Tab-separated table of C-alpha atoms and ligand atoms in Angstrom:
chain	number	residue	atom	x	y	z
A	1	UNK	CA	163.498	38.970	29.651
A	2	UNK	CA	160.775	39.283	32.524
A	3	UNK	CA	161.231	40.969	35.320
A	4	UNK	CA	160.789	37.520	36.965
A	5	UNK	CA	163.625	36.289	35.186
A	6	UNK	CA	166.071	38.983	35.877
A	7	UNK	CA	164.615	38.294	39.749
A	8	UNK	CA	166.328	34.834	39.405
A	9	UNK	CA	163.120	33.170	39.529
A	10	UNK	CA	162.273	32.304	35.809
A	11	UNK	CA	165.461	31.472	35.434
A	12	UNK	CA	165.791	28.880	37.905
A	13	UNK	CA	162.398	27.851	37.707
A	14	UNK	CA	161.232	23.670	38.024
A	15	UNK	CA	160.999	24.171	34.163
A	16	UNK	CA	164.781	25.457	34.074
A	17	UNK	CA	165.629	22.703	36.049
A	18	UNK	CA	163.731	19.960	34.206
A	19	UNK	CA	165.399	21.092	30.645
A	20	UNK	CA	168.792	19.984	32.213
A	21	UNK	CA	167.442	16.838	33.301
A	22	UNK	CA	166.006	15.995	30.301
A	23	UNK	CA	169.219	17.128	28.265
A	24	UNK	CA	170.953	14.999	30.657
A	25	UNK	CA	168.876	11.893	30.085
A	26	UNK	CA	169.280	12.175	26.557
A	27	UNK	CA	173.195	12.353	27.306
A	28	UNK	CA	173.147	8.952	28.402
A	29	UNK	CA	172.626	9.298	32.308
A	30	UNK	CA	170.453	6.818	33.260
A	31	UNK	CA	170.628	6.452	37.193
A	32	UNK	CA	167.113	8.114	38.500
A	33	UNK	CA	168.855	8.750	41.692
A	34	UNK	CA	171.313	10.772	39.869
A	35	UNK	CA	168.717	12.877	37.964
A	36	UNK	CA	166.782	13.435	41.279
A	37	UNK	CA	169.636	15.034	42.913
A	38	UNK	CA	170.811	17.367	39.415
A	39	UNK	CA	167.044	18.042	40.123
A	40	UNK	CA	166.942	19.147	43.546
A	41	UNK	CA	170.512	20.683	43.917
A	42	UNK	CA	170.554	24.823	43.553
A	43	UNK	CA	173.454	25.053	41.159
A	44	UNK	CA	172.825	29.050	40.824
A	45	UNK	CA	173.625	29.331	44.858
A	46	UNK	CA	177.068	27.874	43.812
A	47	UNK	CA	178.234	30.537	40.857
A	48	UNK	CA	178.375	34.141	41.053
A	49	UNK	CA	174.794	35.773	40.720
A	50	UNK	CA	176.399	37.432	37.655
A	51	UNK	CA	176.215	33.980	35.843
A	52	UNK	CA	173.261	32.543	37.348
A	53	UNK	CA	171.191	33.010	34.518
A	54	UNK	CA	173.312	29.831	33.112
A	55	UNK	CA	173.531	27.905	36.015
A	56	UNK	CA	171.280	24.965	34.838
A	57	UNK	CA	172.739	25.167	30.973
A	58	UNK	CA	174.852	21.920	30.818
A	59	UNK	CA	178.037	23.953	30.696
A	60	UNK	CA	181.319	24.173	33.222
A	61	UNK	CA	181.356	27.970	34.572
A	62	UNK	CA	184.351	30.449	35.945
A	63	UNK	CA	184.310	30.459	40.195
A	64	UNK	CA	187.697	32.495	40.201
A	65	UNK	CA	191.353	31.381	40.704
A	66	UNK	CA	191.146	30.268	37.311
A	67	UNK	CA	188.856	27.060	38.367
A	68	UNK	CA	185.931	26.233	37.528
A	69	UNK	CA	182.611	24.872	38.656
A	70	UNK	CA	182.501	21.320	36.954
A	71	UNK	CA	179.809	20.772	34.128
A	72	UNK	CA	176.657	18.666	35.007
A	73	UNK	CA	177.372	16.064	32.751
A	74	UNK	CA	180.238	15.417	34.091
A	75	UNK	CA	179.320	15.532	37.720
A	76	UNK	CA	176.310	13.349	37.079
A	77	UNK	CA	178.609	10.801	35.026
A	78	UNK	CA	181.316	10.415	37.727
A	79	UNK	CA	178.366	10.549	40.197
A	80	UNK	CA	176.545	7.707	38.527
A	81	UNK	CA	180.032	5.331	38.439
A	82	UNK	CA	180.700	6.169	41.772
A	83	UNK	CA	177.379	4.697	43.319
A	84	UNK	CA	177.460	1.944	40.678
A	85	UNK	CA	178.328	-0.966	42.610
A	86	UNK	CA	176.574	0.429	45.624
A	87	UNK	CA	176.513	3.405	47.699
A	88	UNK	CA	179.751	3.892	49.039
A	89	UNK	CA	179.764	4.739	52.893
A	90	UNK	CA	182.641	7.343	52.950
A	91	UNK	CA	183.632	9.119	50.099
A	92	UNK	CA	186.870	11.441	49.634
A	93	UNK	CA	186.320	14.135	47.460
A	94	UNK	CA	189.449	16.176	45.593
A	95	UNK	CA	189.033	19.642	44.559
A	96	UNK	CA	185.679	21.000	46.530
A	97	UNK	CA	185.789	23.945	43.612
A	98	UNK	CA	182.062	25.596	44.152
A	99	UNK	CA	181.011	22.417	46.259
A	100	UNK	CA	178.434	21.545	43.847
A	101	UNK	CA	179.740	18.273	43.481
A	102	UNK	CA	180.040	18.099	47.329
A	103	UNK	CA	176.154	18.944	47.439
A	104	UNK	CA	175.316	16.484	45.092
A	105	UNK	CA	177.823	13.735	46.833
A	106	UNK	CA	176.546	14.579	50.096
A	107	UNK	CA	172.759	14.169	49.242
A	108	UNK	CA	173.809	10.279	48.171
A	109	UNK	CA	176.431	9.290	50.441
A	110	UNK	CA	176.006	9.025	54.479
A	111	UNK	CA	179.976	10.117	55.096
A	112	UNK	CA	181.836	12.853	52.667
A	113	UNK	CA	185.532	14.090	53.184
A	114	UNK	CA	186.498	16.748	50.547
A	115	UNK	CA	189.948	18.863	50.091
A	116	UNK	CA	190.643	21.818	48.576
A	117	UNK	CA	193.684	23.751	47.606
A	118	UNK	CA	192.485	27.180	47.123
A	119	UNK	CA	191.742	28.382	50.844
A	120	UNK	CA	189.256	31.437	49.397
A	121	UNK	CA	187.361	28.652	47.626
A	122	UNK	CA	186.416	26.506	50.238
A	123	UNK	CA	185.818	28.954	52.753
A	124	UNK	CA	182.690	29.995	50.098
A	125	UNK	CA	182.274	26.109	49.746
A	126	UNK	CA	181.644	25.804	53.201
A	127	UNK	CA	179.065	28.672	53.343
A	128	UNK	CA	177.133	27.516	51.092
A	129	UNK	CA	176.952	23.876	52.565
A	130	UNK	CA	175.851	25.441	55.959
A	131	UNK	CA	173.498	27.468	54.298
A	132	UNK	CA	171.629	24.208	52.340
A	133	UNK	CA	171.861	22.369	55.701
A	134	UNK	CA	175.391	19.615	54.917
A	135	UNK	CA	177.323	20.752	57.946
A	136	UNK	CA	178.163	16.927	58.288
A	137	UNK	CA	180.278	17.443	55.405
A	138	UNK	CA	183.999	17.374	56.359
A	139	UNK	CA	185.891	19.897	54.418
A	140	UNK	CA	189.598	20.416	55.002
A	141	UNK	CA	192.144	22.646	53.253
A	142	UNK	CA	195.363	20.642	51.654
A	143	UNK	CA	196.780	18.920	48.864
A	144	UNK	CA	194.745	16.297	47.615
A	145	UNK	CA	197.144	14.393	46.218
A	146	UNK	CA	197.708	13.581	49.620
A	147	UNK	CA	194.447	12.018	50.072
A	148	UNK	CA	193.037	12.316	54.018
A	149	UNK	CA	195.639	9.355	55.280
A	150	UNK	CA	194.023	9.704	59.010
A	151	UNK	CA	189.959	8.654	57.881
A	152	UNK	CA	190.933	6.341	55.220
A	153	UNK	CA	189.723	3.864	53.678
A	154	UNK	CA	187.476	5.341	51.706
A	155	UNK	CA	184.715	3.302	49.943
A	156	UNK	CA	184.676	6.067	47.051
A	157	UNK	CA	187.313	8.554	45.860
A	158	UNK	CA	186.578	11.270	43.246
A	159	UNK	CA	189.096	13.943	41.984
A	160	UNK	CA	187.599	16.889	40.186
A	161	UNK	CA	191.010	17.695	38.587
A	162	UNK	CA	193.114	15.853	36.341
A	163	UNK	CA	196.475	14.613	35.729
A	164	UNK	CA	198.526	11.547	33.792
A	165	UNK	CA	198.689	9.452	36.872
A	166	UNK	CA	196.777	8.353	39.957
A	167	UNK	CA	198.361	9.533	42.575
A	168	UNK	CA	199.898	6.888	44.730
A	169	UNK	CA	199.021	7.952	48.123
A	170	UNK	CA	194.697	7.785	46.626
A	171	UNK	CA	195.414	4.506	45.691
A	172	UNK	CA	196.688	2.899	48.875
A	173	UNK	CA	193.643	5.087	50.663
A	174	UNK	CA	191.024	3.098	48.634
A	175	UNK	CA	189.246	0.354	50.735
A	176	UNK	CA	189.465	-3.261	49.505
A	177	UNK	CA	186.454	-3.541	47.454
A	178	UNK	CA	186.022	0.097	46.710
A	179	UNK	CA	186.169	2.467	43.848
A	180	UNK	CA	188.091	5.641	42.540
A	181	UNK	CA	186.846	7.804	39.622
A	182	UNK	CA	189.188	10.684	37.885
A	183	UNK	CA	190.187	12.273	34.836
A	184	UNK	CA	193.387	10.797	34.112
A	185	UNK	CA	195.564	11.845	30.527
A	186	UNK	CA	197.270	14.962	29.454
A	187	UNK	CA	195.280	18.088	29.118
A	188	UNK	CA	194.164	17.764	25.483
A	189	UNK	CA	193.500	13.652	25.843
A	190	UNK	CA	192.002	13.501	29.640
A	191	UNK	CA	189.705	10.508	29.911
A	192	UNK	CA	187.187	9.546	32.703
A	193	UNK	CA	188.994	6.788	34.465
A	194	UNK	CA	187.206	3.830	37.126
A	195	UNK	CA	189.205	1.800	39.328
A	196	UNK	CA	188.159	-0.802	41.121
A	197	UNK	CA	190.269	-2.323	43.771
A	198	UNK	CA	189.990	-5.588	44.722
A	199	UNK	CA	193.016	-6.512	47.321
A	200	UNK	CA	196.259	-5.773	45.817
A	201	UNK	CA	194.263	-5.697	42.162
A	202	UNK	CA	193.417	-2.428	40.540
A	203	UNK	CA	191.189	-3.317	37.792
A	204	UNK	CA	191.562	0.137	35.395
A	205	UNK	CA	188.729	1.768	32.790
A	206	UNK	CA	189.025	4.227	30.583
A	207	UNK	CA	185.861	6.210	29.699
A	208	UNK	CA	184.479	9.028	28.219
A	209	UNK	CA	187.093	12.185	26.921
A	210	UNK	CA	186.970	14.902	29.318
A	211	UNK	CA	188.668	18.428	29.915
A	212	UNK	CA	189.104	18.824	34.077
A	213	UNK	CA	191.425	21.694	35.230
A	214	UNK	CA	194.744	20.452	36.877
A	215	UNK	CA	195.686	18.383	39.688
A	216	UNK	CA	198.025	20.683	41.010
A	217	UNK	CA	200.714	20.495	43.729
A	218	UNK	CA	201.262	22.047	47.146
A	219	UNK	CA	198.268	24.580	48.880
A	220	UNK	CA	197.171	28.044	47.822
B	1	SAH	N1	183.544	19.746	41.520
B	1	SAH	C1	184.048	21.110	41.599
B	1	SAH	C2	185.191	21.217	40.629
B	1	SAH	C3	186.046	22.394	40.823
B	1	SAH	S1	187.407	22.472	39.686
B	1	SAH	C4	182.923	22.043	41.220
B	1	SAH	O1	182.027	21.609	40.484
B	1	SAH	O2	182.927	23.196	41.621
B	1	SAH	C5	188.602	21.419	40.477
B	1	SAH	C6	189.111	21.907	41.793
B	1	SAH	O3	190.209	21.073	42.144
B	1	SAH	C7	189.647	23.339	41.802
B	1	SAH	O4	188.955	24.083	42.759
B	1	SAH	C8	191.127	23.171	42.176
B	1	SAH	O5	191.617	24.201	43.006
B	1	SAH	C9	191.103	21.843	42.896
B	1	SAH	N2	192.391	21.159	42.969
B	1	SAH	C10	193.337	20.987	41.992
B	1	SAH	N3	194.379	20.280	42.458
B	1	SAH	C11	194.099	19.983	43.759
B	1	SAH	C12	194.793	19.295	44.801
B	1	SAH	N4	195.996	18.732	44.623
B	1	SAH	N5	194.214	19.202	46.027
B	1	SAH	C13	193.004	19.744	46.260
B	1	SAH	N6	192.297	20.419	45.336
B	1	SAH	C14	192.834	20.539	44.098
């Protein structure tokens, strides 16, 4: 290792960068608007400098309180679904983790809501979001599950955590025409789920497998 790359700079270098692009391409994510923002977002400035010599490996990480900070596959994947049909105008985000996904959303979409549970986690979230200049972001601490009943409906809804069902209260938050994109399944068989609502239709896909950390009760 260079003393360059123990500086943080090799490591995170355009070339760093462009590896995970490439490795993400190859993974099947074909949205260039996508890629551009996996590009452009710092995903060291969202893990501990301790692991930042991994932060553009295509790998899920450790951020503490036994979370973690979502793989870029996977935030690319429910990224790319979630603009699919069009950009959604506001989004509601569940689980803010790191806020890497946040970053990422908030680069794409004009209006982002996103909840956390874990108070100690989004009160780094939020630092870093001031620090890379997405103040606008709205970031509240509470139970998901619960949605954001006062600014819905939301065009786009994505859940970073996962659990058998949908819960009820995301569902009736979804705007007529909009989308919602979560792991839903049992720990060991989670798979990317898309809904599309369309009135008092749900239309319901199951995707790729997945392993998300739970969609947990109550606040911490
Ligand atoms: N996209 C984030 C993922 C973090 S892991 C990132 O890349 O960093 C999922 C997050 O969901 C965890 O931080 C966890 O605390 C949170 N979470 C789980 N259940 C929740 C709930 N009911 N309401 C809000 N956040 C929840």
């Amino acid at each position: 290792m260079t003393g360059l790359d123990r500086a943080g700079i090799g490591m995170t270098s355009a070339r760093t960068r462009e590896r995970l692009v490439a490795r993400l391409r190859d993974k099947g994510i074909a949205d260039p608007r996508v890629l551009d923002v996996i590009r452009n977002t710092p995903r060291h400035l969202f893990i501990d400098e301790a692991l930042a010599h991994q932060a553009y490996d295509d790998t899920a990480l450790p951020i503490g309180h036994g979370q973690t900070i979502s793989q870029p596959w996977v935030v690319a994947r429910m990224t790319e679904l979630l603009i699919e049909k069009g950009i959604p105008q506001k989004v509601l985000e569940v689980g803010t983790g790191s806020g890497y996904q946040t970053a990422v959303l908030a680069v794409l979409c004009p209006q982002i809501w996103s909840v956390e549970r874990i108070r100690p986690l989004q009160d780094l979230a939020r630092k870093r979001l001031q620090a890379l200049g997405m103040a606008a972001v709205q970031l509240r601490h509470a139970d998901g599950g619960l949605g954001w009943a006062s600014e819905a409906p939301f065009d786009g809804i994505l859940a970073a955590c996962g659990r058998p069902d949908v819960p009820a209260d995301l569902l009736a938050q979804l705007a007529d025409g909009g989308r919602l994109v979560m792991p839903v399944g049992e720990a060991d068989s989670q798979y990317l789920t898309v809904i599309d609502r369309e009135g008092n239709d749900y239309r319901q896909r199951k995707l790729e497998q997945v392993r998300f950390v739970p969609f947990q009760r109550g606040i911490r």
